[in-house]
Structure formats: structure tokens, C-alpha cells
Amino acid sequence: LTAYGIERPGSDACIRVNPGLGSGHNNRTNVGGPSASFGIWHEHLDQVLSIARTHGLRVTRMHTHIGSGSDPDVWHRCARLSLGIAARLPDVKLLSLGGGFKVGRMADETSTDLHEVGHVIQEDFEDFHKRHGRKLHLEIEPGTFLVANAGALVCSIIDVVDTGAEGYHFIKIDSGMTEILRSALYGARQPIVVVPADDEERSERNYLVAGHCCESGDVLTPASGDPEGLQPRRLTEARIGDALVVGGAGAYCAAMCAKNYNGFPEAPEVLLMPDGRFALIRSRQTLDHMLANEIL
């Protein structure tokens, strides 16, 4: 903030504040509270005010983001804490509560009820107006909520192996961390379906699904609530040449992946049009593309 004030004295500014509260299904998705480095710690607000006075800055926008969750009580606490901080910033006109609107990708996961959360937050903002005489503009970032379940990753099964009677059966695919990092990074779970290459009726069995990267963590079947654990899925009997579809891949997948890890090229992306046609929106990366930035 000091550097910004020196560069642009007398201008408007937006600050991100860590309100002291975090939320997430584990610490890897928690971006608020004392274990998160994001934003200015709320107890340092006096320093913000001092820097703003020194450089004539007007803090007109404030941003908080605590992680991901569906509990209205947590959103209520976040809003109240954020509004309490905004009350000390007299020029703030806009308060962004960030994103983190939980999307239930699995049957046992709960999506955020936007109506319920919105009602709670509306009451908090109206109460702020009554107490401080200021109407604040609310801003949210519902990116994942809008597109998470609008995309799927379609892979090919390249091998089916097992580790003996005391081990596991594995489905190995031609994708993994290079397209979907959420499972390895967060321990996040995605719906998975095996699509047979033929019409033969098949039984089901328990599988772990492993990606093609040379990493033991490149597994798409982590245990629920335990990023370090493994949890086999009941899937249609898999064979080499079958397809495997990973659902819920519309957010934080192509945009957050281990691009070119192990020398794998980026996969193509296809958009399903309203009339049923498929339109190529990103071509498969070639070796020339991958080497274009290499100097020596």
C-alpha cells in the first residue's frame, strides 16, 4: 500500500483484508484466518489508515475472501466481521465478500443456498446502513458456482492394473494433474463414470483412478475429508480403450493444472453448442508450441 501511495498519491485504492476467519473443507482451501497470508491482517488496520493519510489515498473499495463453504452462519460471520472493518474506513463504498460459494459435485456434498445466504447478508448490509448512514454496494465472485458443473474431462483408459489381494485395482488414464489438479492439491472429489467402448453388459468393481503423471499423488479418488487418504470408487468394469469421464470439471481444472508437467501437451477443449454441435475452442498443443519459448 505504501508503494502504491508513492506511485499514485491522492488516488482511490482497494484493499484486501483478512478478517480473521477462514472456511474450507480442509486447510488447503482455507484462505482466511491466521494460517492464511492473503490480505492485510485485520488488526493492522491502523497502519492502513496511517498510510492512506500520508499519501492522500481514499480507500473506496474493500475485499475479503475466506475460502469455500455452504454454511449461512459462516457467511453471516464473514459479513459482520467485514462490515465492522468497513465501518472504520469512511470512504469505502463497495464491499466484496469474494467467492467461495460451495458447489456440490458429489451426491453427499451440499451446494451453497444463494437465497438463504443472500437473505442473511442483506440483513447485515441493511443494519450497517442504519447504524452508519452509508449504503454499501455488495460485490461477489460466484465463478465456480456458475460453471463448475458445466464442464467434464473426457479421458481414455490406457491401462488397468492391480497390486494384489491386499492392494487395489487401478484405472490408469491419459490425463491427470495436467488437466485436473483439484484432487491432488485439495483432496477434492469429482464424479467419475466409465464409458465402455462396446455394448457388452459389465459388472462393477472398486477402483482407484490414477493419472499419467509420475507422481504418487496424481490420483483422482482421494478419501472424503482426507487429502492423504485413498477411497476406491464403485465403477463399471474398466478395460483398455474405454472412456472415463470426470464431471464437475468446469472450474479450477484447465485454468489450474500442472501445465506441460512430464512434457505432456495441453489437451484440446470443446464446447457443446445449443444445437448439439461440438465446437473446438482450444486446439491440442503441439511439440512446436511447447518448445516455442525455449531459447537454448
C-alpha positions as CSV (number, residue, x, y, z in Angstrom):
1,L,0.0,0.0,0.0
2,T,2.9,2.3,0.7
3,A,4.4,1.6,-2.7
4,Y,1.1,2.3,-4.3
5,G,0.7,5.6,-2.4
6,I,4.2,6.7,-3.5
7,E,3.4,5.9,-7.1
8,R,-0.2,7.2,-7.2
9,P,-0.7,9.7,-4.3
10,G,-4.2,11.2,-3.9
11,S,-5.9,8.3,-5.8
12,D,-8.6,5.8,-4.9
13,A,-7.5,2.4,-3.6
14,C,-8.9,-1.0,-2.9
15,I,-7.6,-3.2,-0.1
16,R,-8.0,-6.9,0.7
17,V,-8.4,-7.6,4.4
18,N,-8.1,-10.9,6.2
19,P,-11.0,-10.6,8.7
20,G,-9.6,-13.3,11.0
21,L,-12.0,-16.0,9.8
22,G,-11.4,-18.9,7.3
23,S,-13.5,-21.6,5.7
24,G,-12.9,-24.7,3.7
25,H,-13.3,-28.5,3.8
26,N,-9.6,-28.6,4.8
27,N,-6.8,-26.2,5.4
28,R,-5.8,-26.4,1.7
29,T,-8.9,-24.5,0.7
30,N,-9.0,-22.1,3.7
31,V,-7.8,-18.6,2.6
32,G,-8.7,-16.6,5.7
33,G,-7.7,-16.6,9.4
34,P,-4.3,-16.7,11.0
35,S,-2.9,-19.5,8.8
36,A,-3.6,-17.6,5.5
37,S,-1.2,-15.0,4.1
38,F,-3.8,-13.4,1.9
39,G,-4.8,-9.8,2.6
40,I,-4.0,-7.3,5.3
41,W,-4.5,-8.8,8.8
42,H,-7.5,-7.0,10.4
43,E,-5.5,-6.0,13.4
44,H,-3.2,-3.9,11.2
45,L,-6.0,-1.5,10.1
46,D,-4.4,1.4,12.0
47,Q,-1.4,1.1,9.7
48,V,-3.7,1.2,6.6
49,L,-5.3,4.4,7.9
50,S,-1.9,6.0,8.6
51,I,-0.5,5.1,5.1
52,A,-3.7,6.4,3.5
53,R,-3.4,9.8,5.3
54,T,0.3,10.1,4.5
55,H,-0.3,9.7,0.7
56,G,-3.8,11.1,0.5
57,L,-5.3,7.8,-0.5
58,R,-9.0,7.1,-0.4
59,V,-9.8,3.5,0.3
60,T,-13.1,3.3,-1.6
61,R,-13.2,-0.5,-2.1
62,M,-12.6,-3.3,0.3
63,H,-12.3,-7.0,-0.4
64,T,-12.4,-10.1,1.8
65,H,-12.4,-13.8,0.8
66,I,-12.2,-16.6,3.4
67,G,-12.4,-19.8,1.4
68,S,-15.2,-22.1,0.4
69,G,-18.3,-23.2,2.3
70,S,-22.1,-23.5,2.2
71,D,-23.0,-22.7,5.9
72,P,-25.1,-19.5,6.1
73,D,-23.8,-18.9,9.6
74,V,-20.2,-18.7,8.3
75,W,-21.2,-16.2,5.7
76,H,-23.1,-14.2,8.3
77,R,-19.9,-14.1,10.5
78,C,-17.8,-13.1,7.5
79,A,-20.2,-10.3,6.5
80,R,-20.4,-9.0,10.1
81,L,-16.6,-9.0,10.5
82,S,-16.1,-7.4,7.1
83,L,-18.7,-4.7,7.7
84,G,-17.1,-4.0,11.1
85,I,-13.8,-3.3,9.3
86,A,-15.5,-1.2,6.6
87,A,-17.1,0.9,9.4
88,R,-13.6,2.2,10.2
89,L,-12.9,3.1,6.5
90,P,-15.1,6.2,5.9
91,D,-14.5,6.3,2.1
92,V,-15.5,2.7,1.4
93,K,-18.4,2.5,-1.0
94,L,-18.1,-1.1,-2.2
95,L,-17.5,-4.3,-0.2
96,S,-16.7,-7.5,-2.0
97,L,-17.1,-10.7,0.0
98,G,-15.3,-12.7,-2.7
99,G,-16.2,-16.1,-3.9
100,G,-16.2,-19.5,-2.2
101,F,-19.8,-20.4,-2.9
102,K,-19.6,-24.2,-2.4
103,V,-20.6,-26.4,-5.3
104,G,-21.7,-29.9,-4.5
105,R,-20.1,-32.1,-7.1
106,M,-20.7,-35.3,-5.3
107,A,-24.0,-36.7,-4.0
108,D,-23.1,-36.2,-0.4
109,E,-21.9,-32.6,-0.8
110,T,-24.1,-29.6,-0.2
111,S,-24.1,-26.6,-2.5
112,T,-24.5,-23.1,-1.1
113,D,-28.1,-21.9,-1.0
114,L,-27.7,-18.5,-2.5
115,H,-31.2,-17.3,-1.4
116,E,-30.5,-18.3,2.2
117,V,-27.0,-16.7,2.3
118,G,-28.2,-13.7,0.4
119,H,-31.0,-13.1,2.9
120,V,-28.6,-13.2,5.8
121,I,-26.1,-10.8,4.1
122,Q,-28.9,-8.4,3.0
123,E,-29.9,-8.0,6.7
124,D,-26.3,-7.3,7.7
125,F,-25.9,-4.7,5.0
126,E,-29.2,-3.0,5.9
127,D,-28.2,-3.0,9.5
128,F,-24.9,-1.3,8.6
129,H,-26.8,1.4,6.7
130,K,-29.0,2.1,9.7
131,R,-26.1,2.3,12.1
132,H,-23.6,4.2,9.9
133,G,-25.7,6.1,7.4
134,R,-23.8,4.5,4.5
135,K,-25.2,2.3,1.8
136,L,-22.5,-0.1,0.6
137,H,-22.5,-1.8,-2.8
138,L,-22.1,-5.6,-2.4
139,E,-19.9,-7.4,-4.8
140,I,-19.5,-11.2,-5.0
141,E,-17.4,-13.6,-7.2
142,P,-19.5,-16.7,-8.0
143,G,-17.3,-18.0,-10.8
144,T,-17.1,-21.6,-9.6
145,F,-20.8,-21.7,-8.6
146,L,-21.8,-20.8,-12.2
147,V,-19.5,-23.1,-14.2
148,A,-18.2,-25.9,-12.1
149,N,-20.7,-28.5,-13.2
150,A,-20.8,-27.1,-16.8
151,G,-17.7,-29.0,-17.8
152,A,-16.4,-32.5,-18.0
153,L,-13.0,-34.1,-18.6
154,V,-13.1,-36.9,-21.1
155,C,-10.2,-39.3,-20.9
156,S,-9.1,-42.6,-22.4
157,I,-8.3,-45.6,-20.2
158,I,-4.8,-46.7,-21.1
159,D,-4.3,-49.5,-18.5
160,V,-6.0,-51.5,-15.8
161,V,-3.7,-52.9,-13.1
162,D,-3.8,-54.2,-9.5
163,T,-1.5,-54.5,-6.5
164,G,-2.6,-58.0,-5.3
165,A,-5.1,-59.3,-2.9
166,E,-4.2,-56.8,-0.2
167,G,-3.9,-53.9,-2.6
168,Y,-6.1,-52.0,-5.0
169,H,-7.3,-52.2,-8.6
170,F,-6.3,-49.1,-10.6
171,I,-7.7,-47.5,-13.7
172,K,-4.9,-45.5,-15.4
173,I,-5.9,-42.7,-17.7
174,D,-4.2,-40.5,-20.3
175,S,-4.9,-37.4,-18.2
176,G,-4.4,-36.3,-14.6
177,M,-2.7,-33.4,-12.9
178,T,-2.0,-31.9,-16.3
179,E,-5.7,-31.2,-16.7
180,I,-7.2,-31.6,-13.2
181,L,-5.2,-30.7,-10.2
182,R,-8.0,-30.4,-7.6
183,S,-7.8,-33.9,-6.3
184,A,-4.0,-33.9,-5.8
185,L,-3.9,-30.3,-4.5
186,Y,-7.1,-30.1,-2.4
187,G,-8.1,-33.7,-1.9
188,A,-11.3,-32.7,-3.8
189,R,-13.6,-35.3,-5.2
190,Q,-15.2,-35.4,-8.6
191,P,-17.9,-37.6,-10.1
192,I,-16.4,-40.3,-12.3
193,V,-18.0,-42.6,-14.9
194,V,-16.6,-45.4,-17.0
195,V,-18.0,-45.4,-20.6
196,P,-17.4,-48.8,-22.2
197,A,-16.2,-48.9,-25.8
198,D,-18.7,-51.7,-26.6
199,D,-22.3,-52.6,-25.8
200,E,-21.4,-55.6,-23.7
201,E,-23.0,-55.7,-20.2
202,R,-20.5,-55.5,-17.5
203,S,-20.3,-55.9,-13.7
204,E,-18.9,-53.3,-11.3
205,R,-15.9,-53.3,-9.0
206,N,-13.9,-50.9,-6.8
207,Y,-11.2,-48.9,-8.4
208,L,-8.7,-46.1,-7.7
209,V,-8.2,-43.8,-10.7
210,A,-4.6,-42.8,-11.4
211,G,-3.4,-40.1,-13.7
212,H,-0.5,-40.3,-16.1
213,C,2.0,-38.1,-14.3
214,C,4.9,-39.6,-12.5
215,E,3.6,-38.6,-9.0
216,S,2.0,-40.9,-6.4
217,G,-0.3,-38.0,-5.6
218,D,-1.8,-38.0,-9.2
219,V,-4.9,-39.9,-8.1
220,L,-8.5,-38.8,-8.7
221,T,-10.0,-40.8,-5.9
222,P,-8.9,-39.3,-2.6
223,A,-10.8,-40.2,0.6
224,S,-13.6,-37.9,1.7
225,G,-12.2,-35.3,4.1
226,D,-8.7,-36.7,3.9
227,P,-6.4,-35.4,1.1
228,E,-3.8,-38.0,2.1
229,G,-6.2,-41.0,2.0
230,L,-7.5,-43.1,-0.8
231,Q,-11.1,-44.2,-1.3
232,P,-11.9,-46.6,-4.1
233,R,-15.0,-45.9,-6.3
234,R,-17.6,-48.4,-7.4
235,L,-17.3,-48.2,-11.2
236,T,-18.3,-50.2,-14.3
237,E,-15.6,-52.8,-15.1
238,A,-12.9,-50.9,-17.0
239,R,-10.9,-52.1,-20.0
240,I,-8.2,-50.5,-22.0
241,G,-9.8,-48.4,-24.7
242,D,-12.8,-47.4,-22.7
243,A,-13.5,-43.8,-21.9
244,L,-13.6,-42.3,-18.4
245,V,-15.5,-39.1,-17.8
246,V,-14.7,-36.8,-14.8
247,G,-17.6,-34.5,-14.0
248,G,-17.6,-31.1,-12.3
249,A,-14.6,-30.0,-14.3
250,G,-15.8,-26.6,-15.4
251,A,-13.8,-24.6,-12.8
252,Y,-10.3,-24.8,-11.4
253,C,-9.3,-27.5,-13.8
254,A,-8.0,-26.3,-17.2
255,A,-7.2,-23.0,-15.5
256,M,-5.4,-24.6,-12.6
257,C,-3.4,-27.5,-13.7
258,A,0.2,-28.7,-13.9
259,K,0.6,-27.5,-17.5
260,N,3.2,-29.4,-19.5
261,Y,4.2,-31.5,-16.5
262,N,6.3,-34.5,-17.6
263,G,6.2,-33.0,-21.1
264,F,2.5,-33.7,-21.7
265,P,0.9,-31.2,-24.1
266,E,-2.3,-29.3,-23.2
267,A,-5.5,-31.1,-24.1
268,P,-8.0,-29.6,-26.5
269,E,-11.2,-28.0,-25.3
270,V,-14.6,-28.5,-26.9
271,L,-17.8,-26.5,-26.4
272,L,-21.2,-28.2,-26.7
273,M,-23.4,-25.8,-28.7
274,P,-27.1,-25.3,-28.1
275,D,-27.9,-27.1,-31.4
276,G,-25.9,-30.2,-30.3
277,R,-22.8,-29.4,-32.4
278,F,-19.3,-29.5,-30.9
279,A,-17.1,-26.5,-31.5
280,L,-13.3,-26.7,-30.9
281,I,-12.4,-23.7,-28.7
282,R,-8.8,-24.7,-27.9
283,S,-6.6,-26.8,-30.1
284,R,-4.4,-29.6,-28.8
285,Q,-0.9,-28.2,-28.0
286,T,1.8,-29.4,-30.4
287,L,5.5,-30.0,-29.7
288,D,6.3,-26.8,-31.6
289,H,4.0,-24.9,-29.2
290,M,5.7,-26.4,-26.2
291,L,9.2,-25.5,-27.5
292,A,8.4,-22.0,-28.7
293,N,9.7,-20.3,-25.6
294,E,12.8,-22.4,-25.3
295,I,16.0,-20.3,-26.0
296,L,18.7,-23.0,-25.8
